[in-house]
Coordinates of C-alpha atoms and ligand atoms in Angstrom, one line a residue:
X16 CA 93.7 100.1 191.2
X17 CA 91.6 101.5 188.6
X18 CA 93.3 104.9 187.7
X19 CA 90.6 105.9 185.2
X20 CA 90.2 109.7 184.8
X21 CA 87.1 111.2 184.4
X22 CA 83.7 111.7 185.9
X23 CA 83.8 109.2 188.7
X24 CA 83.4 109.2 192.5
X25 CA 86.3 108.0 194.7
X26 CA 84.4 105.1 196.0
X27 CA 84.2 103.8 192.3
X28 CA 87.8 104.3 191.9
X29 CA 89.1 102.7 195.1
X30 CA 86.2 100.4 195.8
X31 CA 87.1 99.2 199.3
X32 CA 88.7 100.5 202.4
X33 CA 87.7 102.2 205.7
X34 CA 86.9 105.7 204.0
X35 CA 84.5 103.8 201.9
X36 CA 83.0 101.6 204.5
X37 CA 82.2 104.8 206.7
X38 CA 80.7 106.8 203.7
X39 CA 83.3 109.4 204.3
X40 CA 83.1 110.3 200.5
X41 CA 79.6 111.4 200.9
X42 CA 81.0 114.3 203.0
X43 CA 83.8 115.3 200.5
X44 CA 83.5 116.8 197.1
X45 CA 80.7 117.3 194.9
X46 CA 80.9 121.0 195.9
X47 CA 78.8 123.8 193.9
X48 CA 80.3 125.7 191.1
X49 CA 79.4 129.4 191.5
X50 CA 78.8 131.6 188.5
X51 CA 79.9 135.0 190.0
X52 CA 78.8 138.0 188.2
X53 CA 80.5 141.4 188.5
X54 CA 81.5 144.5 186.9
X55 CA 85.1 145.7 186.6
X56 CA 85.4 149.5 185.7
X57 CA 81.5 149.2 185.0
X58 CA 82.0 146.2 182.3
X59 CA 79.9 143.2 183.1
X60 CA 81.9 140.1 183.6
X61 CA 81.8 136.7 185.2
X62 CA 84.1 133.9 186.8
X63 CA 83.3 130.5 188.0
X64 CA 84.5 129.3 191.4
X65 CA 84.4 126.3 193.1
X66 CA 83.0 126.5 196.7
X67 CA 85.0 124.5 198.9
X68 CA 83.9 125.2 202.2
X69 CA 81.1 122.6 201.7
X70 CA 83.6 119.9 202.4
X71 CA 83.6 117.9 205.7
X72 CA 86.0 120.3 207.6
X73 CA 85.4 123.3 205.4
X74 CA 88.2 123.4 203.0
X75 CA 89.5 121.9 199.7
X76 CA 92.1 120.1 201.7
X77 CA 89.7 117.3 202.7
X78 CA 89.8 116.1 199.0
X79 CA 93.5 115.5 199.2
X80 CA 93.9 114.2 202.7
X81 CA 91.0 111.6 202.2
X82 CA 92.5 110.4 198.8
X83 CA 96.0 110.2 200.4
X84 CA 94.8 108.1 203.3
X85 CA 92.5 106.1 201.0
X86 CA 95.5 105.2 198.7
X87 CA 97.9 104.7 201.6
X88 CA 95.1 102.1 203.2
X89 CA 94.8 100.4 199.6
X90 CA 98.7 100.1 199.5
X91 CA 99.1 98.8 203.0
X92 CA 101.3 101.5 204.1
X93 CA 98.8 102.9 206.5
X94 CA 97.3 100.6 209.2
X95 CA 94.8 100.9 211.8
X96 CA 96.2 102.7 215.0
X97 CA 99.1 104.3 213.0
X98 CA 99.9 107.8 214.1
X99 CA 99.3 110.4 211.3
X100 CA 102.0 113.1 211.5
X101 CA 102.3 116.0 209.0
X102 CA 103.8 119.6 208.7
X103 CA 100.9 122.0 207.8
X104 CA 100.0 125.6 208.0
X105 CA 96.5 124.8 208.9
X106 CA 93.8 123.4 206.6
X107 CA 95.6 120.3 205.9
X108 CA 96.1 119.7 209.6
X109 CA 92.3 120.0 210.2
X110 CA 91.8 117.7 207.4
X111 CA 94.0 115.0 208.7
X112 CA 93.0 115.4 212.3
X113 CA 89.3 115.0 211.4
X114 CA 89.8 112.2 209.1
X115 CA 92.4 110.6 211.3
X116 CA 90.1 110.6 214.3
X117 CA 87.1 109.4 212.2
X118 CA 89.3 106.5 211.3
X119 CA 90.6 105.9 214.7
X120 CA 94.1 107.4 214.2
X121 CA 96.2 109.6 216.7
X122 CA 97.3 112.7 214.8
X123 CA 100.4 114.9 215.4
X124 CA 100.7 118.2 213.7
X125 CA 103.8 120.4 213.1
X126 CA 103.1 124.0 212.5
X127 CA 104.7 127.4 212.4
X128 CA 103.9 129.2 215.7
X129 CA 102.6 132.4 214.1
X130 CA 99.3 130.6 212.6
X131 CA 95.9 132.0 213.7
X132 CA 94.6 131.2 217.1
X133 CA 91.4 129.6 215.6
X134 CA 93.7 127.2 213.4
X135 CA 95.5 126.1 216.6
X136 CA 92.2 125.7 218.7
X137 CA 90.5 124.0 215.9
X138 CA 93.4 121.4 215.6
X139 CA 93.5 120.9 219.6
X140 CA 89.8 120.4 219.5
X141 CA 90.2 117.2 217.7
X142 CA 92.8 115.9 220.3
X143 CA 95.5 116.1 218.1
X144 CA 99.1 116.8 219.4
X145 CA 100.5 120.2 218.0
X146 CA 104.1 120.8 217.8
X147 CA 104.7 124.6 217.3
X148 CA 107.9 125.6 215.4
X149 CA 109.2 129.2 215.8
X150 CA 110.9 131.3 212.9
X151 CA 114.3 130.5 214.7
X152 CA 113.7 126.9 214.5
X153 CA 113.2 127.0 210.8
X154 CA 109.4 128.0 210.5
X155 CA 107.6 126.0 207.9
X156 CA 110.8 124.2 206.6
X157 CA 111.6 123.4 210.2
X158 CA 108.2 121.9 210.6
X159 CA 108.8 119.6 208.0
X160 CA 112.2 118.5 209.1
X161 CA 111.0 117.9 212.7
X162 CA 108.0 115.8 211.2
X163 CA 110.4 113.5 209.3
X164 CA 112.7 113.1 212.4
X165 CA 109.7 112.1 214.4
X166 CA 108.8 109.4 211.9
X167 CA 112.2 107.8 212.4
X168 CA 111.5 107.4 216.2
X169 CA 108.7 104.8 215.8
X170 CA 107.6 102.2 213.2
X171 CA 103.9 103.0 213.4
X172 CA 104.1 106.5 212.1
X173 CA 102.5 107.4 208.6
X174 CA 103.5 110.6 207.0
X175 CA 101.2 111.9 204.3
X176 CA 104.0 114.2 202.8
X177 CA 101.3 116.6 201.2
X178 CA 104.2 118.6 199.4
X179 CA 105.6 115.6 197.4
X180 CA 102.7 112.9 197.4
X181 CA 101.5 112.3 193.9
X182 CA 98.0 111.6 195.3
X183 CA 97.8 115.1 196.4
X184 CA 97.5 116.6 192.6
X185 CA 95.8 113.4 191.7
X186 CA 92.9 114.1 194.0
X187 CA 92.2 117.2 192.1
X188 CA 92.9 115.8 188.6
X189 CA 90.5 112.8 189.3
X190 CA 87.7 114.5 191.3
X191 CA 87.9 118.4 191.5
X192 CA 88.4 118.6 187.8
X193 CA 85.8 116.0 186.9
X194 CA 83.3 118.0 188.8
X195 CA 84.1 121.3 187.1
X196 CA 84.0 119.7 183.8
X197 CA 80.5 118.3 184.5
X198 CA 79.3 121.5 186.1
X199 CA 80.4 123.6 183.1
X200 CA 79.0 121.0 180.7
X201 CA 75.5 121.7 182.3
X202 CA 76.1 125.3 180.9
X203 CA 77.4 124.0 177.8
X204 CA 80.8 125.4 178.4
X205 CA 84.4 124.2 178.6
X206 CA 87.0 125.9 180.7
X207 CA 89.4 128.2 179.0
X208 CA 91.6 129.3 182.1
X209 CA 92.1 128.1 185.6
X210 CA 93.8 129.9 188.2
X211 CA 94.7 128.7 191.7
X212 CA 97.1 130.0 194.7
X213 CA 99.8 127.6 195.3
X214 CA 100.3 126.1 198.6
X215 CA 101.4 122.4 197.9
X216 CA 100.4 123.2 194.4
X217 CA 98.2 120.2 194.2
X218 CA 95.1 122.2 193.1
X219 CA 96.6 123.9 190.3
X220 CA 98.7 121.0 189.2
X221 CA 95.7 118.4 189.2
X222 CA 93.3 120.9 187.5
X223 CA 95.7 121.8 184.9
X224 CA 96.3 118.1 183.9
X225 CA 92.7 117.1 183.9
X226 CA 91.3 120.3 182.5
X227 CA 93.8 120.3 179.5
X228 CA 92.2 117.1 178.5
X229 CA 88.8 118.9 178.0
X230 CA 90.4 122.0 176.4
X231 CA 93.9 121.4 175.2
X232 CA 94.3 125.2 174.8
X233 CA 93.6 125.7 178.5
X234 CA 95.6 128.3 180.3
X235 CA 96.7 127.2 184.0
X236 CA 97.9 130.2 186.1
X237 CA 99.5 129.5 189.6
X238 CA 98.9 132.5 191.8
X239 CA 101.3 133.7 194.7
X240 CA 101.2 136.7 197.0
X241 CA 102.6 139.8 195.5
X242 CA 104.6 140.4 198.6
X243 CA 106.2 137.2 198.7
X244 CA 107.0 135.9 195.2
X245 CA 108.4 132.5 196.0
X246 CA 107.5 130.8 192.9
X247 CA 109.2 133.6 190.7
X248 CA 112.2 133.6 192.7
X249 CA 112.5 130.1 193.9
X250 CA 113.1 131.2 197.5
X251 CA 111.5 132.7 200.6
X252 CA 111.1 136.3 200.1
X253 CA 109.2 139.0 202.2
X254 CA 106.1 138.3 204.4
X255 CA 102.4 138.0 203.6
X256 CA 99.0 137.5 205.0
X257 CA 97.3 135.0 202.5
X258 CA 97.5 132.1 205.0
X259 CA 97.4 128.6 202.9
X260 CA 99.5 129.9 200.2
X261 CA 103.2 130.5 199.4
X262 CA 104.9 128.3 202.1
X263 CA 108.4 129.6 201.8
X264 CA 109.8 127.1 199.1
X265 CA 108.6 125.5 195.8
X266 CA 107.1 122.2 196.7
X267 CA 108.0 119.0 194.6
X268 CA 104.2 118.8 193.6
X269 CA 104.7 121.9 191.6
X270 CA 106.0 121.5 188.0
X271 CA 106.2 125.2 186.8
X272 CA 107.1 123.9 183.4
X273 CA 103.7 122.5 183.0
X274 CA 102.0 125.7 183.9
X275 CA 101.3 129.1 182.3
X276 CA 102.4 132.6 183.6
X277 CA 102.4 133.1 187.3
X278 CA 99.9 135.7 188.6
X279 CA 99.9 137.4 191.8
X280 CA 97.6 139.3 194.2
X281 CA 98.5 141.8 197.1
X282 CA 97.5 140.3 200.6
X283 CA 95.7 143.6 201.3
X284 CA 93.7 143.3 198.0
X285 CA 92.9 139.7 198.7
X286 CA 91.6 140.6 202.2
X287 CA 89.3 143.6 200.7
X288 CA 88.0 141.1 198.0
X289 CA 87.3 138.4 200.7
X290 CA 85.5 141.1 202.8
X291 CA 83.5 142.1 199.6
X292 CA 82.3 138.7 199.0
X293 CA 80.9 138.3 202.3
X294 CA 79.4 141.8 202.6
X295 CA 78.0 142.1 199.2
X296 CA 77.2 138.3 198.4
X297 CA 76.9 136.5 201.7
X298 CA 79.8 134.3 200.7
X299 CA 82.0 134.1 203.8
X300 CA 85.4 133.0 202.4
X301 CA 89.0 133.0 203.5
X302 CA 91.8 135.2 202.4
X303 CA 93.2 133.0 199.8
X304 CA 89.8 132.9 198.1
X305 CA 89.8 136.6 197.7
X306 CA 93.3 136.1 196.2
X307 CA 92.2 133.6 193.6
X308 CA 89.3 135.8 192.6
X309 CA 91.6 138.6 191.9
X310 CA 93.7 136.4 189.8
X311 CA 90.7 134.9 188.0
X312 CA 89.7 138.6 187.3
X313 CA 92.9 139.6 186.1
X314 CA 92.9 136.7 183.4
X315 CA 89.3 137.5 182.4
X316 CA 90.5 141.1 181.3
X317 CA 93.8 139.8 179.8
X318 CA 91.8 137.4 177.6
X319 CA 89.4 139.9 176.4
X320 CA 86.4 139.6 178.9
X321 CA 84.6 136.3 177.5
X322 CA 86.8 133.5 178.5
X323 CA 85.5 130.8 180.8
X324 CA 87.9 131.3 183.9
X325 CA 87.5 128.9 186.7
X326 CA 89.0 129.4 190.2
X327 CA 88.7 128.1 193.7
X328 CA 87.1 129.5 197.0
X329 CA 89.2 127.5 199.2
X330 CA 87.7 127.8 202.7
X331 CA 85.5 129.8 204.8
X332 CA 86.2 133.1 206.9
X333 CA 85.9 131.2 210.2
X334 CA 89.5 130.4 210.7
X335 CA 90.6 134.2 210.1
X336 CA 88.2 135.9 212.6
X337 CA 91.2 137.0 214.8
X338 CA 93.2 138.2 211.5
X339 CA 93.2 141.3 209.5
X340 CA 90.3 139.7 207.5
X341 CA 88.1 141.1 210.1
X342 CA 89.7 144.4 210.5
X343 CA 89.5 147.6 208.5
X344 CA 92.0 147.2 205.4
X345 CA 93.4 150.3 203.7
X346 CA 93.0 150.5 199.9
X347 CA 96.3 150.9 198.2
X348 CA 97.1 151.9 194.5
X349 CA 97.1 149.1 192.0
X350 CA 94.5 147.2 194.0
X351 CA 91.9 145.4 191.9
X352 CA 88.9 145.4 194.5
X353 CA 88.2 149.1 194.4
X354 CA 87.6 148.5 190.5
X355 CA 85.2 145.7 191.0
X356 CA 81.3 145.7 192.0
X357 CA 80.2 142.3 192.9
X358 CA 76.7 141.7 191.5
X359 CA 75.4 138.3 192.2
X360 CA 76.0 134.7 192.0
X361 CA 74.1 131.3 190.9
X362 CA 75.3 128.0 192.4
X363 CA 75.6 125.2 189.8
X364 CA 75.2 121.9 191.6
X365 CA 77.3 119.0 190.6
X366 CA 75.0 116.6 188.5
X367 CA 76.6 113.6 189.7
X368 CA 76.5 114.8 193.6
Ligands
PMP18 N1 94.0 128.3 200.2 C1 94.1 127.8 201.4 C2 93.2 128.4 202.5 C3 94.7 126.6 201.8 O1 94.8 126.0 203.0 C4 95.5 125.9 200.7 C5 96.4 124.7 201.1 N2 97.6 125.0 201.6 C6 95.6 126.4 199.4 C7 94.8 127.7 199.3 C8 96.4 126.1 198.5 O2 96.2 124.8 198.0 P1 97.2 123.7 197.3 O3 98.0 123.2 198.6 O4 96.5 122.7 196.5 O5 98.2 124.6 196.6

């Protein structure tokens, strides 16, 4: 396999296989980079954010799901007809369901039973089997455990293992980061800072590795919910409402020693920011996108206001219509969103897209 890092598309890196034959790569990646203009306490600022709902199933997770499957086919560990089984809190499940069905695989998803109604119905709509796991049965960690046990029951089960698979971070290192580099280069900019909420950690690890080759002084900040500081404490603490990040443990994909200071966002603040993006700018994003934007804005202030700070708008609001994202959220002391006036955005297309 050609592991060249740089501005390339997946089909040129892995030239054969079913994803390539079906043109799936045309439906994944090459998303716009938004230059978001805003004011904080009246001071004009900007951040750059990847608009990931433009992927096949509407989230950033399509990138790593497709890359894991493409590599597995290439290595011969995934064969036609194999069951794809994964533990996931949502978006990954939707990605593996869609890609799995597109490639003719049965899909089985293990997930905590408190995930939003939309996520469950979405996964069911692909004809996938859902195994709900209660808090008493171990919640997220219990889901992973049960999924691993299922794989031992039959020879034709493929486990993507997103929390430990190196292809996860690699998808962002090879492709998401290459797009960001190209898009910023169109503006004659290089990234100074990247901020991304940690679910598996694939996004922040992949982006930090690749973007440090563009700017060796790049700061890469993992983000977690203030209410549930798993990265800071190493264990499950508290509860939070930012679905998709902070899954109760530090995944093997995450190497905190390669990253800079952990930043956090309150879940209520993330909800308010996501609501504001939708109301003020028409950007209908999910809760983790609001959190990422808060983290990015914090780093803009911490670095003097001029740094080129990049973050991710991971998915759309569609999977959260039954959650607090679509209810009145109280403003609390210490929140960022009341200090921020969102002004405008401009989409920078991927020149290689
Ligand atoms: N936001 C959302 C909505 C997600 O689904 C995920 C993935 N779990 C993330 C953020 C975090 O991405 P990563 O797994 O690459 O850390």
